[in-house]
Short mmCIF file of C-alpha atoms in Angstrom, two decimals:
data_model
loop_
_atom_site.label_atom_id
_atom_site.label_comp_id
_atom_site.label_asym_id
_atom_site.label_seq_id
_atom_site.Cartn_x
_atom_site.Cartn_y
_atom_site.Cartn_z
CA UNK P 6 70.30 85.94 96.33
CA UNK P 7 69.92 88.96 99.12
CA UNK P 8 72.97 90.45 100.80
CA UNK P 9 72.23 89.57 104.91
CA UNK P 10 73.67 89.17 108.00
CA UNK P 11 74.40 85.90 107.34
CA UNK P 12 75.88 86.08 104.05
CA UNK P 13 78.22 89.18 105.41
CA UNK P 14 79.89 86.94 108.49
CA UNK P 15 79.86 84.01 107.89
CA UNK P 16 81.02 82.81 104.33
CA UNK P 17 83.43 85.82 104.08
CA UNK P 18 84.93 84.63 107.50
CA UNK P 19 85.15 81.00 106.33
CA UNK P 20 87.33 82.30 102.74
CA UNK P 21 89.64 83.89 105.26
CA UNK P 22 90.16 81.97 107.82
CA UNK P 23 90.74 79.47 105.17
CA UNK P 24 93.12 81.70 103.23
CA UNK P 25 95.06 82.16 106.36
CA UNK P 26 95.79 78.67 107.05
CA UNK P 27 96.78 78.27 103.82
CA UNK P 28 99.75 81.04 104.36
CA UNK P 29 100.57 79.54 107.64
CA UNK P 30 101.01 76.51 105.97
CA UNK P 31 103.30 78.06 103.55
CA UNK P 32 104.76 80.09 105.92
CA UNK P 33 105.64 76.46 108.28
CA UNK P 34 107.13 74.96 104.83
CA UNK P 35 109.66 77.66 104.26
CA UNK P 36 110.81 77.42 107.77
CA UNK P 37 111.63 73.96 107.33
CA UNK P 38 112.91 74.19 103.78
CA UNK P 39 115.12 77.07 104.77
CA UNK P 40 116.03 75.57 108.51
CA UNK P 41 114.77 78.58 110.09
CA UNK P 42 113.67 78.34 113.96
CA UNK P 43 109.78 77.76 113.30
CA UNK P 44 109.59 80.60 116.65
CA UNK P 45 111.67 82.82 114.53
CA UNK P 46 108.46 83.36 112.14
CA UNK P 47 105.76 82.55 114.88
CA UNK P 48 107.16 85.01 117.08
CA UNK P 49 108.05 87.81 114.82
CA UNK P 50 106.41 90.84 115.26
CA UNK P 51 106.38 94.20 112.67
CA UNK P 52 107.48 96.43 115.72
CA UNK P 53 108.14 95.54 119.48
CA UNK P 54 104.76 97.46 120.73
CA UNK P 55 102.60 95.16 118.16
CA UNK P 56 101.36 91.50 118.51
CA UNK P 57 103.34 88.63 117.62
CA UNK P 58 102.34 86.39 114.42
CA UNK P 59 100.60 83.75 117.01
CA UNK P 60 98.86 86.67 118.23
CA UNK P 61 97.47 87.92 115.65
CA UNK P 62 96.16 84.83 114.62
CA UNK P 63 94.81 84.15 117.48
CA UNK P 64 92.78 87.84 117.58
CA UNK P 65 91.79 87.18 113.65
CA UNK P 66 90.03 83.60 114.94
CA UNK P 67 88.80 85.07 117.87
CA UNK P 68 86.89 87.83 115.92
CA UNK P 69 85.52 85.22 113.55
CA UNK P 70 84.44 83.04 116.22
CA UNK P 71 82.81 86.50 118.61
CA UNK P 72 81.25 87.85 115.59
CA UNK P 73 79.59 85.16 114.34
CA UNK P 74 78.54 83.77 117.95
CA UNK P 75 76.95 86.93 118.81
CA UNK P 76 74.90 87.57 116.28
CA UNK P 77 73.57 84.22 115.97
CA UNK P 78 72.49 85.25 119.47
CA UNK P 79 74.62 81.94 121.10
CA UNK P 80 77.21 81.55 123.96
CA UNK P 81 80.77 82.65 122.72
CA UNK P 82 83.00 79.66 122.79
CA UNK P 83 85.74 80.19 125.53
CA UNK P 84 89.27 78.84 123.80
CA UNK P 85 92.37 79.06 125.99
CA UNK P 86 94.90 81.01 124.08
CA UNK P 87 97.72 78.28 124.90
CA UNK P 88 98.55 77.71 120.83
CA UNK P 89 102.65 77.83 120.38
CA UNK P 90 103.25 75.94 116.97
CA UNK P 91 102.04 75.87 113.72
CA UNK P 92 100.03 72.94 114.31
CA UNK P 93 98.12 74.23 117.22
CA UNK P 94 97.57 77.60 115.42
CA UNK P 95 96.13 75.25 112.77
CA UNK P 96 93.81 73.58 114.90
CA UNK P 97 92.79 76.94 116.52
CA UNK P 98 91.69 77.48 113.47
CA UNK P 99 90.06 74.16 112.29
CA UNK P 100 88.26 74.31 115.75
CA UNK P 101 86.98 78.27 114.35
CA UNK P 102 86.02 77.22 111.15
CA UNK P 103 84.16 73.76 112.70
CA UNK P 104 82.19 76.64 115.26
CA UNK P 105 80.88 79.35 112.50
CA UNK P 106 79.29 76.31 110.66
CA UNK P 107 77.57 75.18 113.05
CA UNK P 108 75.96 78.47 112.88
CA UNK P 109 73.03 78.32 110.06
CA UNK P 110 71.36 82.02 107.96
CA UNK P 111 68.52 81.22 110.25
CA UNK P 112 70.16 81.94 113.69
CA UNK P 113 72.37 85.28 112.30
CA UNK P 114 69.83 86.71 109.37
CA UNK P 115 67.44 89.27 111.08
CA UNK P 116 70.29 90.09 113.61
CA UNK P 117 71.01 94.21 112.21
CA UNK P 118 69.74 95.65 115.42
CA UNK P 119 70.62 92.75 117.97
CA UNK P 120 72.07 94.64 120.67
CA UNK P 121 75.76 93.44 120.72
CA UNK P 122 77.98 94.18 123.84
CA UNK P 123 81.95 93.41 123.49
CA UNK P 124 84.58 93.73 126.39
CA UNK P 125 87.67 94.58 125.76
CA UNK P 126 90.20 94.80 128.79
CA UNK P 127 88.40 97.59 131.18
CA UNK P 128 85.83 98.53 128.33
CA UNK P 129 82.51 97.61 126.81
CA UNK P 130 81.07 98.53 123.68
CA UNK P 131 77.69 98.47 122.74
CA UNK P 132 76.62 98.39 119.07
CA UNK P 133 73.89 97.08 117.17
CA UNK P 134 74.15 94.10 115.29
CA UNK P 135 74.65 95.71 111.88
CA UNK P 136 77.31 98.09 112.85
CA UNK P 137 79.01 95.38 115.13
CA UNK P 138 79.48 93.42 111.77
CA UNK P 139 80.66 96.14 109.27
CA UNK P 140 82.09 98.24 111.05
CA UNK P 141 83.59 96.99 113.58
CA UNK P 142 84.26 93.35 113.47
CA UNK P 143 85.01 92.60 109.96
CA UNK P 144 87.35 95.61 110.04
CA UNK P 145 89.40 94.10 113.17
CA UNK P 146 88.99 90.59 111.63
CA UNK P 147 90.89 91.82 108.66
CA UNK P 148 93.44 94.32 110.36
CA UNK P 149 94.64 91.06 111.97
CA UNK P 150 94.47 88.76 109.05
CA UNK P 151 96.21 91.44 106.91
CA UNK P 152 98.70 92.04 109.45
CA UNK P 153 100.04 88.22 109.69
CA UNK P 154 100.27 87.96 105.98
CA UNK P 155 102.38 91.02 106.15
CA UNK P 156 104.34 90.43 108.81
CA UNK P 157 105.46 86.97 107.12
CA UNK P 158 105.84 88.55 103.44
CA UNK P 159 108.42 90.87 105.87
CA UNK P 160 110.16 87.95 106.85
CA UNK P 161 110.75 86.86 103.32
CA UNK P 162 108.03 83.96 103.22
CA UNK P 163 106.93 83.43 99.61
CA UNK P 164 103.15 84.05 99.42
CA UNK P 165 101.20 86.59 97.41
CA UNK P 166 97.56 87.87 97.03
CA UNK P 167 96.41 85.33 95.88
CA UNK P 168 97.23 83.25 99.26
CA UNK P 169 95.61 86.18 101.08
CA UNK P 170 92.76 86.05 98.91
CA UNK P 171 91.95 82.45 99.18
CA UNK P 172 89.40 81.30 96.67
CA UNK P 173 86.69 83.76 95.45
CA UNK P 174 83.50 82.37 93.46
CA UNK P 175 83.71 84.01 90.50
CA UNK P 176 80.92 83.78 87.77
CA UNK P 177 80.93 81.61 84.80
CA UNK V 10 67.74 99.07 109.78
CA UNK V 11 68.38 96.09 106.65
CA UNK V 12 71.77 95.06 105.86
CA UNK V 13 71.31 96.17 101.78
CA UNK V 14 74.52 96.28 99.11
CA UNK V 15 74.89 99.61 99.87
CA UNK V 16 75.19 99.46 103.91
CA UNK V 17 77.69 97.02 103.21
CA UNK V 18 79.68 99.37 101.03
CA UNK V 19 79.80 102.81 100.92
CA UNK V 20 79.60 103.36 104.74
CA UNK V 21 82.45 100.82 105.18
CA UNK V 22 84.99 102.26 102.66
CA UNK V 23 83.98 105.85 104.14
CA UNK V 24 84.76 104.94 107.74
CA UNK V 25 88.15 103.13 106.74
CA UNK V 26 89.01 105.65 103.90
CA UNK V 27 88.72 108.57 106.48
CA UNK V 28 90.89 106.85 108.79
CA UNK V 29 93.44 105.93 106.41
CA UNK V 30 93.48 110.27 106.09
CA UNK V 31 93.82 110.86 110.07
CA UNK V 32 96.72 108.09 109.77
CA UNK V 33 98.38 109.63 106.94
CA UNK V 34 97.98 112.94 108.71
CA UNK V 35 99.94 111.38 112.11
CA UNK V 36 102.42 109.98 109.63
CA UNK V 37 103.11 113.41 107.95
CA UNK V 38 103.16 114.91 111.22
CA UNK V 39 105.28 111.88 112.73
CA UNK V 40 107.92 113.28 109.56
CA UNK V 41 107.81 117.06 110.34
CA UNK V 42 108.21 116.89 114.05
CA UNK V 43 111.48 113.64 113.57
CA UNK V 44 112.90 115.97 111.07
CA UNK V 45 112.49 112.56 108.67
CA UNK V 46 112.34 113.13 104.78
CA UNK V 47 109.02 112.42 104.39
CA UNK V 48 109.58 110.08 101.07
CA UNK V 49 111.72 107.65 103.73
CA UNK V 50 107.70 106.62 104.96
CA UNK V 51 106.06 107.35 101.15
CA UNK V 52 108.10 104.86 99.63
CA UNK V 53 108.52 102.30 102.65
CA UNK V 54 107.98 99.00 102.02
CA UNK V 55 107.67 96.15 104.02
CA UNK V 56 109.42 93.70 101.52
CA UNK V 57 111.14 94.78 98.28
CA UNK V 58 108.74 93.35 96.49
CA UNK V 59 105.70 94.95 97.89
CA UNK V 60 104.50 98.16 97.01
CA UNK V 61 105.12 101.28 98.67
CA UNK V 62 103.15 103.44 101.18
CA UNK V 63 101.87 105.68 98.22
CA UNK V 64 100.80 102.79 96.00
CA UNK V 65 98.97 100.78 98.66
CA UNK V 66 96.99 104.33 99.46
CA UNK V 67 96.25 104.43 95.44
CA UNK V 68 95.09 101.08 95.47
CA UNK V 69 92.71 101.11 98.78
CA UNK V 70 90.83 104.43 97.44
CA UNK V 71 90.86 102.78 93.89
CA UNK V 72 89.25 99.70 95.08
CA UNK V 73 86.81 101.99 96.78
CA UNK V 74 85.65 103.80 94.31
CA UNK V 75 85.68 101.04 91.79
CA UNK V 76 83.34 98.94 93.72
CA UNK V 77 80.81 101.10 94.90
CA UNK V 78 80.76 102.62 90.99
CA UNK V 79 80.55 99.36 89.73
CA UNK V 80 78.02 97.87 92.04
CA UNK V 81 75.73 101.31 91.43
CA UNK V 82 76.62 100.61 87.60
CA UNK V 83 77.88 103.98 86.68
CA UNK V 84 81.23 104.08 84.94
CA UNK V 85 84.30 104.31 87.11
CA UNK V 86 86.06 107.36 87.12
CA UNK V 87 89.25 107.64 85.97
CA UNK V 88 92.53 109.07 88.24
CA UNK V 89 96.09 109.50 86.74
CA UNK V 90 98.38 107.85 89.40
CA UNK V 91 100.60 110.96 89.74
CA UNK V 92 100.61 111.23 93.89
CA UNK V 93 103.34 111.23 95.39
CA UNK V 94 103.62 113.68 98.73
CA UNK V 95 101.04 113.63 101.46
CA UNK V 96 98.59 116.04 100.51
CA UNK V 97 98.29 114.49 97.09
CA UNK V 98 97.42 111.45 98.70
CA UNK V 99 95.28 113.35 100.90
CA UNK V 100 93.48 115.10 97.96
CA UNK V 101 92.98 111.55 96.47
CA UNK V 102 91.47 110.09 99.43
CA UNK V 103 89.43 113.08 99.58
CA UNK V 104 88.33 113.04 95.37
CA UNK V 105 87.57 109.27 96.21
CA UNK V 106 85.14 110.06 99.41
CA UNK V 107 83.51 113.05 97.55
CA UNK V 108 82.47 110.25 94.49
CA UNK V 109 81.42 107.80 96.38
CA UNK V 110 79.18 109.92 98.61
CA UNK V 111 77.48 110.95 94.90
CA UNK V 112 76.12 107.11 94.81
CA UNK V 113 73.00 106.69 97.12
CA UNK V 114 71.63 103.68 98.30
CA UNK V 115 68.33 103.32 95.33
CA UNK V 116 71.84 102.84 93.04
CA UNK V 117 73.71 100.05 94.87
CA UNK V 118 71.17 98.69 96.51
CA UNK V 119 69.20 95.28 94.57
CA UNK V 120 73.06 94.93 92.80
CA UNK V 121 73.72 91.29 94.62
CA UNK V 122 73.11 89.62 91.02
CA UNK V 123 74.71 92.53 88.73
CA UNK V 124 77.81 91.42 86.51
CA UNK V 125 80.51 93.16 87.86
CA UNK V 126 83.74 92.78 85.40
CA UNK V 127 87.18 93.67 86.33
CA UNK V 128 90.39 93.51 84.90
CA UNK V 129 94.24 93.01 86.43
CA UNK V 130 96.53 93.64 83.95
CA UNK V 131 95.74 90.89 81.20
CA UNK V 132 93.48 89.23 83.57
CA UNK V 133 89.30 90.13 83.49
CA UNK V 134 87.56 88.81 86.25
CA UNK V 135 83.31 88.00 86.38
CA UNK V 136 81.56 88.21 89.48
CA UNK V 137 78.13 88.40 90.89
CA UNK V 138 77.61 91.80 92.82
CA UNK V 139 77.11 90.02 96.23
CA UNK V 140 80.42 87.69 95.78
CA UNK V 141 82.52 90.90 94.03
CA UNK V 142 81.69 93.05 97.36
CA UNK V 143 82.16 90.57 100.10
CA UNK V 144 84.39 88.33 98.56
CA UNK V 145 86.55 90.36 96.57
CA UNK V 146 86.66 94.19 96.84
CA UNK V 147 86.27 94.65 100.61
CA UNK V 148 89.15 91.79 101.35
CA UNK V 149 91.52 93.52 98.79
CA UNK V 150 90.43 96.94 100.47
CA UNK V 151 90.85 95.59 103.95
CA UNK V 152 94.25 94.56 102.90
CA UNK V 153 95.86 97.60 101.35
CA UNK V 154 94.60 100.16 104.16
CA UNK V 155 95.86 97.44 106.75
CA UNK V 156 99.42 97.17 105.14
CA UNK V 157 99.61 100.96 104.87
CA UNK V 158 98.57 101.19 108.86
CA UNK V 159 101.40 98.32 108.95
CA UNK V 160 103.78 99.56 107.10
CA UNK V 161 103.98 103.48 108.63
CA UNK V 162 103.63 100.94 112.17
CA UNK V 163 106.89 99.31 111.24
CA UNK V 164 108.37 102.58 110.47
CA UNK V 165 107.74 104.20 114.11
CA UNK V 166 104.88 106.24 113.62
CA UNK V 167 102.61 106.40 116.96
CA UNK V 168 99.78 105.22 115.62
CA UNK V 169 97.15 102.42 117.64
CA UNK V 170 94.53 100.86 116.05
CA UNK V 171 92.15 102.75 117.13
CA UNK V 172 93.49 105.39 114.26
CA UNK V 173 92.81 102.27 112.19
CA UNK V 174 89.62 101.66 113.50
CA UNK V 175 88.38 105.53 112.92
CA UNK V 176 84.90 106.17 113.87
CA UNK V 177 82.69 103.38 115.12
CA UNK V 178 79.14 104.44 115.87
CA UNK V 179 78.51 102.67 119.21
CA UNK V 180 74.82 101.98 120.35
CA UNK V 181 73.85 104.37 123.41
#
């Protein structure tokens, strides 16, 4: 097997986006086991100028879902950012997951110098499809899946690496 | 330009590795200027359990240099764990981007179907070279320079994420 586009976005989106729901999942059980106010975890943030958990989620899908789209060379999928619960976060990212496979290696392998262009707020950024990927959208992806792991392991919920992680192929 | 083993690696941990630097730089200079022991951010956590500032530094150039020695097959080199102010971590970032910058790309490249073996405490682990670098090493990496960023965030150092972020080459 060759390292490409497709093998760089997709698949390592899918483990984490996976691995995420997982900890939300955990992260909805301890509220209930420990009768916490579910909005007590989904609104928490690290520090008052930073995102919220839903946020974060919300950016960490939204990258998947951008990155993926783009260099596959198709529409990005416009989701209203209306998720409040668990359950919605969970099928924000169901509906996520369900969009990158639709995507096959055909449509994203060949995309390194696609021209990409992202907007964010006033801004656009140009980049070509290889950089887009490394350096710039699997970074973000994980900045925000890293930071709503952490931000619940601050709250006290009981998850480690390994629910981060997700599962990893490893060899026989 | 081909996505190849070693544009997915050594470029990567070199833009995030240098930006974990400029953040640790704000972070000393956040200490200095608030008249803050600087160990009060070295050896924040987020939870008790987690590890400090100055471990999850260790770990994210450690996981760095592991992976890009391993995937160019040359032996990992070995640092004593001794850091413990700012500029030691600094010096350690800075031993870990000098090392990997000795691997060019006729080494890492072709490595998708290398065994790469690790080990975690009693644990070994077996991976394919593709799976160990987008699977496994750049996730764990992502994570520890991301809880670092998190962890000085929580603490009240100015820091956005475009410190995180560091430099992104843009397309003109």
């Amino acid at each position: 097997m060759t390292i490409s586009m497709y093998a760089a976005s997709v698949p390592v989106f899918k483990q984490m986006l996976s691995s995420l729901s997982d900890v939300l999942a955990k992260a909805e059980a301890h509220a209930t086991e420990k009768k916490i106010d579910a909005n007590a975890l989904l609104q928490a943030r690290l520090f008052p100028d930073m995102f919220a958990l839903t946020r974060q989620v919300l950016i960490a899908a939204d990258f998947a879902k951008g990155a993926c789209a783009r260099l596959a060379g198709v529409e990005v999928p416009k989701y209203d950012d209306t998720e409040q619960t668990f359950a919605e976060l969970q099928a924000r990212i169901a509906k996520t997951l369900a969009f990158i496979d639709t995507l096959d290696a055909a449509q994203i392998d060949g995309s390194e110098e696609r021209d990409i262009s992202t907007s964010a707020g006033p801004n656009s950024k140009n980049f070509k499809g290889l950089t887009y990927l490394l350096h710039y959208a699997l970074p973000q992806f994980f900045f925000h899946v890293t930071t709503a792991y952490a931000l619940l392991r601050h709250n006290g919920v009981e998850i480690g690496k390994r629910d981060f992680m997700g599962k990893v192929k490893t060899a026989e």
